CSV table of N, CA, C and O in Angstrom, one decimal:
chain,number,residue,atom,x,y,z
A,1,LEU,N,-20.9,-7.3,9.4
A,1,LEU,CA,-22.0,-8.2,9.2
A,1,LEU,C,-22.2,-9.1,10.3
A,1,LEU,O,-23.3,-9.5,10.7
A,2,CYS,N,-21.1,-9.6,10.9
A,2,CYS,CA,-21.2,-10.5,12.0
A,2,CYS,C,-21.9,-9.9,13.2
A,2,CYS,O,-22.7,-10.5,13.9
A,3,LYS,N,-21.5,-8.6,13.5
A,3,LYS,CA,-22.2,-7.9,14.6
A,3,LYS,C,-23.7,-7.7,14.3
A,3,LYS,O,-24.5,-8.0,15.2
A,4,LYS,N,-24.0,-7.4,13.1
A,4,LYS,CA,-25.5,-7.2,12.7
A,4,LYS,C,-26.3,-8.5,13.0
A,4,LYS,O,-27.4,-8.4,13.5
A,5,TYR,N,-25.7,-9.7,12.6
A,5,TYR,CA,-26.4,-10.9,12.8
A,5,TYR,C,-26.0,-11.7,14.1
A,5,TYR,O,-26.3,-12.8,14.2
A,6,LYS,N,-25.2,-11.0,14.9
A,6,LYS,CA,-24.8,-11.6,16.2
A,6,LYS,C,-24.1,-12.9,16.0
A,6,LYS,O,-24.4,-13.9,16.7
A,7,SER,N,-23.2,-12.9,15.1
A,7,SER,CA,-22.4,-14.1,14.8
A,7,SER,C,-20.9,-13.9,15.2
A,7,SER,O,-20.5,-12.8,15.2
A,8,ASN,N,-20.2,-14.9,15.5
A,8,ASN,CA,-18.8,-14.8,15.7
A,8,ASN,C,-18.0,-15.7,14.8
A,8,ASN,O,-16.8,-16.0,15.1
A,9,ILE,N,-18.6,-16.2,13.8
A,9,ILE,CA,-17.9,-17.1,12.8
A,9,ILE,C,-18.1,-16.6,11.4
A,9,ILE,O,-19.2,-16.3,11.0
A,10,ILE,N,-17.0,-16.6,10.6
A,10,ILE,CA,-17.1,-16.4,9.2
A,10,ILE,C,-16.7,-17.7,8.5
A,10,ILE,O,-15.6,-18.2,8.8
A,11,LEU,N,-17.6,-18.2,7.7
A,11,LEU,CA,-17.3,-19.4,7.0
A,11,LEU,C,-16.9,-19.1,5.6
A,11,LEU,O,-17.5,-18.4,4.8
A,12,ARG,N,-15.7,-19.6,5.2
A,12,ARG,CA,-15.1,-19.3,3.9
A,12,ARG,C,-14.7,-20.7,3.2
A,12,ARG,O,-14.3,-21.6,3.9
A,13,GLY,N,-14.9,-20.7,1.9
A,13,GLY,CA,-14.5,-21.8,1.1
A,13,GLY,C,-13.1,-21.7,0.5
A,13,GLY,O,-12.8,-20.6,0.0
A,14,LEU,N,-12.4,-22.8,0.5
A,14,LEU,CA,-11.1,-22.8,-0.2
A,14,LEU,C,-11.1,-23.8,-1.3
A,14,LEU,O,-11.2,-25.0,-1.1
A,15,ARG,N,-11.1,-23.3,-2.6
A,15,ARG,CA,-11.2,-24.2,-3.7
A,15,ARG,C,-9.8,-24.8,-4.1
A,15,ARG,O,-9.7,-25.9,-4.5
A,16,ALA,N,-8.8,-23.9,-3.9
A,16,ALA,CA,-7.4,-24.4,-4.3
A,16,ALA,C,-6.4,-23.8,-3.3
A,16,ALA,O,-6.7,-22.9,-2.6
A,17,VAL,N,-5.2,-24.4,-3.4
A,17,VAL,CA,-4.1,-23.9,-2.5
A,17,VAL,C,-3.9,-22.4,-2.7
A,17,VAL,O,-3.6,-21.7,-1.8
A,18,SER,N,-4.1,-21.9,-3.9
A,18,SER,CA,-3.9,-20.5,-4.2
A,18,SER,C,-4.8,-19.6,-3.4
A,18,SER,O,-4.5,-18.4,-3.2
A,19,ASP,N,-6.0,-20.1,-3.0
A,19,ASP,CA,-6.9,-19.3,-2.2
A,19,ASP,C,-6.4,-19.2,-0.8
A,19,ASP,O,-6.8,-18.2,-0.1
A,20,PHE,N,-5.6,-20.1,-0.3
A,20,PHE,CA,-5.3,-20.2,1.1
A,20,PHE,C,-4.6,-18.9,1.6
A,20,PHE,O,-4.9,-18.3,2.6
A,21,GLU,N,-3.6,-18.4,0.9
A,21,GLU,CA,-2.8,-17.3,1.3
A,21,GLU,C,-3.6,-16.1,1.5
A,21,GLU,O,-3.6,-15.4,2.5
A,22,TYR,N,-4.5,-15.8,0.5
A,22,TYR,CA,-5.4,-14.6,0.6
A,22,TYR,C,-6.3,-14.7,1.8
A,22,TYR,O,-6.6,-13.8,2.5
A,23,GLU,N,-6.9,-15.9,1.9
A,23,GLU,CA,-7.9,-16.1,3.0
A,23,GLU,C,-7.3,-16.0,4.4
A,23,GLU,O,-7.9,-15.5,5.3
A,24,VAL,N,-6.0,-16.5,4.5
A,24,VAL,CA,-5.4,-16.4,5.8
A,24,VAL,C,-5.1,-14.9,6.1
A,24,VAL,O,-5.2,-14.4,7.3
A,25,GLN,N,-4.7,-14.1,5.1
A,25,GLN,CA,-4.5,-12.7,5.3
A,25,GLN,C,-5.8,-12.0,5.7
A,25,GLN,O,-5.8,-11.2,6.7
A,26,LEU,N,-6.9,-12.3,5.1
A,26,LEU,CA,-8.2,-11.8,5.4
A,26,LEU,C,-8.6,-12.1,6.8
A,26,LEU,O,-9.0,-11.3,7.6
A,27,ALA,N,-8.4,-13.4,7.2
A,27,ALA,CA,-8.8,-13.8,8.5
A,27,ALA,C,-7.9,-13.1,9.6
A,27,ALA,O,-8.4,-12.7,10.6
A,28,SER,N,-6.6,-12.9,9.3
A,28,SER,CA,-5.8,-12.2,10.2
A,28,SER,C,-6.2,-10.8,10.4
A,28,SER,O,-6.2,-10.2,11.5
A,29,MET,N,-6.6,-10.1,9.3
A,29,MET,CA,-7.0,-8.7,9.4
A,29,MET,C,-8.4,-8.7,10.2
A,29,MET,O,-8.5,-7.8,11.0
A,30,ASN,N,-9.3,-9.6,9.9
A,30,ASN,CA,-10.5,-9.6,10.6
A,30,ASN,C,-10.3,-9.8,12.1
A,30,ASN,O,-10.9,-9.1,12.9
A,31,ARG,N,-9.4,-10.7,12.4
A,31,ARG,CA,-9.1,-11.0,13.8
A,31,ARG,C,-8.5,-9.8,14.5
A,31,ARG,O,-8.7,-9.5,15.7
A,32,SER,N,-7.6,-9.0,13.8
A,32,SER,CA,-7.0,-7.8,14.4
A,32,SER,C,-8.0,-6.8,14.7
A,32,SER,O,-7.9,-6.0,15.6
A,33,MET,N,-9.1,-6.7,13.8
A,33,MET,CA,-10.1,-5.7,14.0
A,33,MET,C,-11.2,-6.1,15.0
A,33,MET,O,-11.7,-5.3,15.7
A,34,GLU,N,-11.4,-7.4,15.1
A,34,GLU,CA,-12.5,-8.0,16.0
A,34,GLU,C,-12.0,-9.3,16.5
A,34,GLU,O,-12.3,-10.4,15.8
A,35,PRO,N,-11.3,-9.4,17.6
A,35,PRO,CA,-10.7,-10.6,18.1
A,35,PRO,C,-11.6,-11.8,18.4
A,35,PRO,O,-11.2,-12.9,18.4
A,36,ASN,N,-12.9,-11.5,18.6
A,36,ASN,CA,-13.8,-12.6,19.0
A,36,ASN,C,-14.4,-13.2,17.8
A,36,ASN,O,-15.2,-14.1,17.9
A,37,ILE,N,-14.1,-12.8,16.6
A,37,ILE,CA,-14.7,-13.4,15.3
A,37,ILE,C,-13.6,-14.4,14.8
A,37,ILE,O,-12.5,-14.0,14.6
A,38,GLU,N,-14.1,-15.6,14.6
A,38,GLU,CA,-13.2,-16.7,14.0
A,38,GLU,C,-13.6,-16.9,12.6
A,38,GLU,O,-14.7,-16.9,12.2
A,39,SER,N,-12.6,-17.2,11.8
A,39,SER,CA,-12.8,-17.7,10.4
A,39,SER,C,-12.6,-19.2,10.3
A,39,SER,O,-11.7,-19.7,10.9
A,40,VAL,N,-13.6,-19.8,9.7
A,40,VAL,CA,-13.5,-21.3,9.5
A,40,VAL,C,-13.5,-21.6,8.0
A,40,VAL,O,-14.2,-21.0,7.2
A,41,PHE,N,-12.5,-22.4,7.6
A,41,PHE,CA,-12.3,-22.7,6.2
A,41,PHE,C,-12.8,-24.1,5.9
A,41,PHE,O,-12.5,-25.1,6.7
A,42,MET,N,-13.4,-24.3,4.8
A,42,MET,CA,-13.9,-25.6,4.3
A,42,MET,C,-13.5,-25.7,2.8
A,42,MET,O,-13.4,-24.8,2.1
A,43,SER,N,-13.2,-27.0,2.5
A,43,SER,CA,-12.9,-27.2,1.1
A,43,SER,C,-14.1,-28.0,0.4
A,43,SER,O,-14.7,-28.8,1.1
A,44,PRO,N,-14.3,-27.8,-0.8
A,44,PRO,CA,-15.5,-28.4,-1.5
A,44,PRO,C,-15.1,-29.9,-1.9
A,44,PRO,O,-14.0,-30.3,-1.9
A,45,ALA,N,-16.2,-30.6,-2.2
A,45,ALA,CA,-16.0,-31.9,-2.8
A,45,ALA,C,-15.2,-31.7,-4.1
A,45,ALA,O,-15.4,-30.7,-4.8
A,46,GLU,N,-14.4,-32.6,-4.5
A,46,GLU,CA,-13.6,-32.5,-5.7
A,46,GLU,C,-14.3,-32.1,-6.9
A,46,GLU,O,-13.9,-31.3,-7.7
A,47,GLU,N,-15.5,-32.6,-7.1
A,47,GLU,CA,-16.3,-32.4,-8.3
A,47,GLU,C,-16.8,-30.9,-8.4
A,47,GLU,O,-17.3,-30.5,-9.4
A,48,TYR,N,-16.7,-30.2,-7.2
A,48,TYR,CA,-17.2,-28.8,-7.2
A,48,TYR,C,-16.0,-27.8,-7.1
A,48,TYR,O,-16.2,-26.6,-7.0
A,49,GLY,N,-14.8,-28.2,-7.0
A,49,GLY,CA,-13.7,-27.4,-6.8
A,49,GLY,C,-13.4,-26.3,-7.8
A,49,GLY,O,-12.8,-25.3,-7.6
A,50,PHE,N,-14.0,-26.5,-9.0
A,50,PHE,CA,-13.8,-25.6,-10.1
A,50,PHE,C,-14.8,-24.4,-10.1
A,50,PHE,O,-14.6,-23.4,-10.8
A,51,LEU,N,-15.8,-24.6,-9.3
A,51,LEU,CA,-16.9,-23.6,-9.3
A,51,LEU,C,-16.5,-22.3,-8.5
A,51,LEU,O,-15.8,-22.4,-7.5
A,52,SER,N,-17.0,-21.2,-9.0
A,52,SER,CA,-16.8,-19.9,-8.3
A,52,SER,C,-18.1,-19.1,-8.5
A,52,SER,O,-18.9,-19.4,-9.4
A,53,SER,N,-18.3,-18.1,-7.7
A,53,SER,CA,-19.5,-17.2,-7.9
A,53,SER,C,-19.4,-16.6,-9.2
A,53,SER,O,-20.5,-16.4,-9.9
A,54,SER,N,-18.2,-16.2,-9.7
A,54,SER,CA,-18.1,-15.6,-11.0
A,54,SER,C,-18.6,-16.5,-12.1
A,54,SER,O,-19.3,-16.1,-13.1
A,55,ILE,N,-18.2,-17.8,-12.0
A,55,ILE,CA,-18.6,-18.8,-13.0
A,55,ILE,C,-20.1,-19.0,-13.0
A,55,ILE,O,-20.8,-19.0,-14.0
A,56,ILE,N,-20.6,-19.1,-11.8
A,56,ILE,CA,-22.1,-19.3,-11.6
A,56,ILE,C,-22.8,-18.1,-12.3
A,56,ILE,O,-23.8,-18.3,-13.0
A,57,LYS,N,-22.4,-16.9,-12.0
A,57,LYS,CA,-23.1,-15.7,-12.5
A,57,LYS,C,-23.0,-15.6,-14.0
A,57,LYS,O,-23.9,-15.3,-14.7
A,58,GLU,N,-21.9,-16.0,-14.6
A,58,GLU,CA,-21.7,-16.0,-16.0
A,58,GLU,C,-22.6,-17.0,-16.7
A,58,GLU,O,-23.2,-16.7,-17.7
A,59,ILE,N,-22.7,-18.2,-16.1
A,59,ILE,CA,-23.6,-19.2,-16.7
A,59,ILE,C,-25.1,-18.7,-16.6
A,59,ILE,O,-25.8,-18.9,-17.5
A,60,ALA,N,-25.4,-18.1,-15.5
A,60,ALA,CA,-26.8,-17.6,-15.3
A,60,ALA,C,-27.1,-16.5,-16.3
A,60,ALA,O,-28.2,-16.5,-16.9
A,61,LYS,N,-26.1,-15.7,-16.5
A,61,LYS,CA,-26.3,-14.5,-17.5
A,61,LYS,C,-26.6,-15.0,-18.9
A,61,LYS,O,-27.3,-14.4,-19.6
A,62,HIS,N,-26.1,-16.2,-19.2
A,62,HIS,CA,-26.2,-16.7,-20.6
A,62,HIS,C,-27.3,-17.8,-20.6
A,62,HIS,O,-27.5,-18.5,-21.6
A,63,GLY,N,-28.1,-17.9,-19.5
A,63,GLY,CA,-29.2,-18.8,-19.5
A,63,GLY,C,-28.9,-20.3,-19.3
A,63,GLY,O,-29.7,-21.2,-19.7
A,64,GLY,N,-27.7,-20.6,-18.8
A,64,GLY,CA,-27.3,-22.0,-18.7
A,64,GLY,C,-28.0,-22.7,-17.5
A,64,GLY,O,-28.6,-22.0,-16.6
A,65,ASP,N,-28.0,-24.0,-17.5
A,65,ASP,CA,-28.6,-24.8,-16.4
A,65,ASP,C,-27.7,-24.9,-15.2
A,65,ASP,O,-26.7,-25.5,-15.3
A,66,LEU,N,-28.2,-24.3,-14.1
A,66,LEU,CA,-27.4,-24.3,-12.9
A,66,LEU,C,-28.0,-25.2,-11.8
A,66,LEU,O,-27.5,-25.2,-10.7
A,67,SER,N,-29.0,-25.9,-12.2
A,67,SER,CA,-29.8,-26.7,-11.2
A,67,SER,C,-28.9,-27.7,-10.4
A,67,SER,O,-29.2,-28.0,-9.3
A,68,LYS,N,-27.8,-28.2,-11.0
A,68,LYS,CA,-27.0,-29.2,-10.3
A,68,LYS,C,-25.9,-28.5,-9.5
A,68,LYS,O,-25.1,-29.2,-8.8
A,69,PHE,N,-25.8,-27.2,-9.6
A,69,PHE,CA,-24.7,-26.5,-8.9
A,69,PHE,C,-25.2,-25.6,-7.8
A,69,PHE,O,-24.4,-25.3,-6.9
A,70,VAL,N,-26.4,-25.1,-7.8
A,70,VAL,CA,-26.9,-24.2,-6.7
A,70,VAL,C,-28.3,-24.7,-6.2
A,70,VAL,O,-29.0,-25.3,-6.9
A,71,ASP,N,-28.6,-24.2,-5.0
A,71,ASP,CA,-29.9,-24.5,-4.4
A,71,ASP,C,-31.0,-23.8,-5.2
A,71,ASP,O,-30.7,-22.8,-5.8
A,72,LYS,N,-32.2,-24.3,-5.1
A,72,LYS,CA,-33.3,-23.8,-5.8
A,72,LYS,C,-33.6,-22.3,-5.4
A,72,LYS,O,-33.9,-21.5,-6.3
A,73,ALA,N,-33.4,-21.9,-4.2
A,73,ALA,CA,-33.6,-20.6,-3.7
A,73,ALA,C,-32.5,-19.6,-4.4
A,73,ALA,O,-32.8,-18.5,-4.8
A,74,VAL,N,-31.3,-20.1,-4.5
A,74,VAL,CA,-30.2,-19.3,-5.1
A,74,VAL,C,-30.5,-19.2,-6.6
A,74,VAL,O,-30.4,-18.1,-7.2
A,75,LEU,N,-31.0,-20.2,-7.2
A,75,LEU,CA,-31.3,-20.2,-8.7
A,75,LEU,C,-32.4,-19.2,-8.9
A,75,LEU,O,-32.3,-18.4,-9.8
A,76,ALA,N,-33.4,-19.2,-8.1
A,76,ALA,CA,-34.6,-18.3,-8.2
A,76,ALA,C,-34.1,-16.8,-8.0
A,76,ALA,O,-34.5,-15.9,-8.8
A,77,ALA,N,-33.2,-16.6,-7.1
A,77,ALA,CA,-32.7,-15.2,-6.8
A,77,ALA,C,-31.9,-14.8,-8.0
A,77,ALA,O,-32.0,-13.6,-8.4
A,78,LEU,N,-31.1,-15.6,-8.5
A,78,LEU,CA,-30.3,-15.3,-9.7
A,78,LEU,C,-31.1,-14.9,-10.9
A,78,LEU,O,-30.9,-13.9,-11.6
A,79,GLN,N,-32.1,-15.8,-11.2
A,79,GLN,CA,-33.0,-15.5,-12.3
A,79,GLN,C,-33.8,-14.2,-12.1
A,79,GLN,O,-33.9,-13.5,-13.1
A,80,LYS,N,-34.2,-13.9,-10.9
A,80,LYS,CA,-34.9,-12.7,-10.6
A,80,LYS,C,-34.0,-11.5,-10.9
A,80,LYS,O,-34.4,-10.5,-11.5
A,81,LYS,N,-32.8,-11.6,-10.4
A,81,LYS,CA,-31.8,-10.5,-10.5
A,81,LYS,C,-31.5,-10.2,-12.0
A,81,LYS,O,-31.3,-9.1,-12.4
A,82,LEU,N,-31.5,-11.2,-12.8
A,82,LEU,CA,-31.1,-11.1,-14.2
A,82,LEU,C,-32.2,-10.7,-15.1
A,82,LEU,O,-32.0,-10.5,-16.3
A,83,ARG,N,-33.4,-10.6,-14.6
A,83,ARG,CA,-34.6,-10.2,-15.5
A,83,ARG,C,-34.5,-8.8,-15.8
A,83,ARG,O,-34.0,-7.9,-15.2
């Protein structure tokens, strides 16, 4: 995907310490396959640390209000996909 979009950075979110080990392994594997691609890790604000894509999809599936958790474009895409 990085090659397709001519990018050399992968941005990943770390919600909890438990995410760190897996993400470092993934970054190491990516680096071994493509040395010029860097992984950058960010942590969310504390009030969003519990969110995951799985939780967002589950709330959307049941018609819950996601407006305070995702961008309007993401919300529209989710709603379209679930129709």
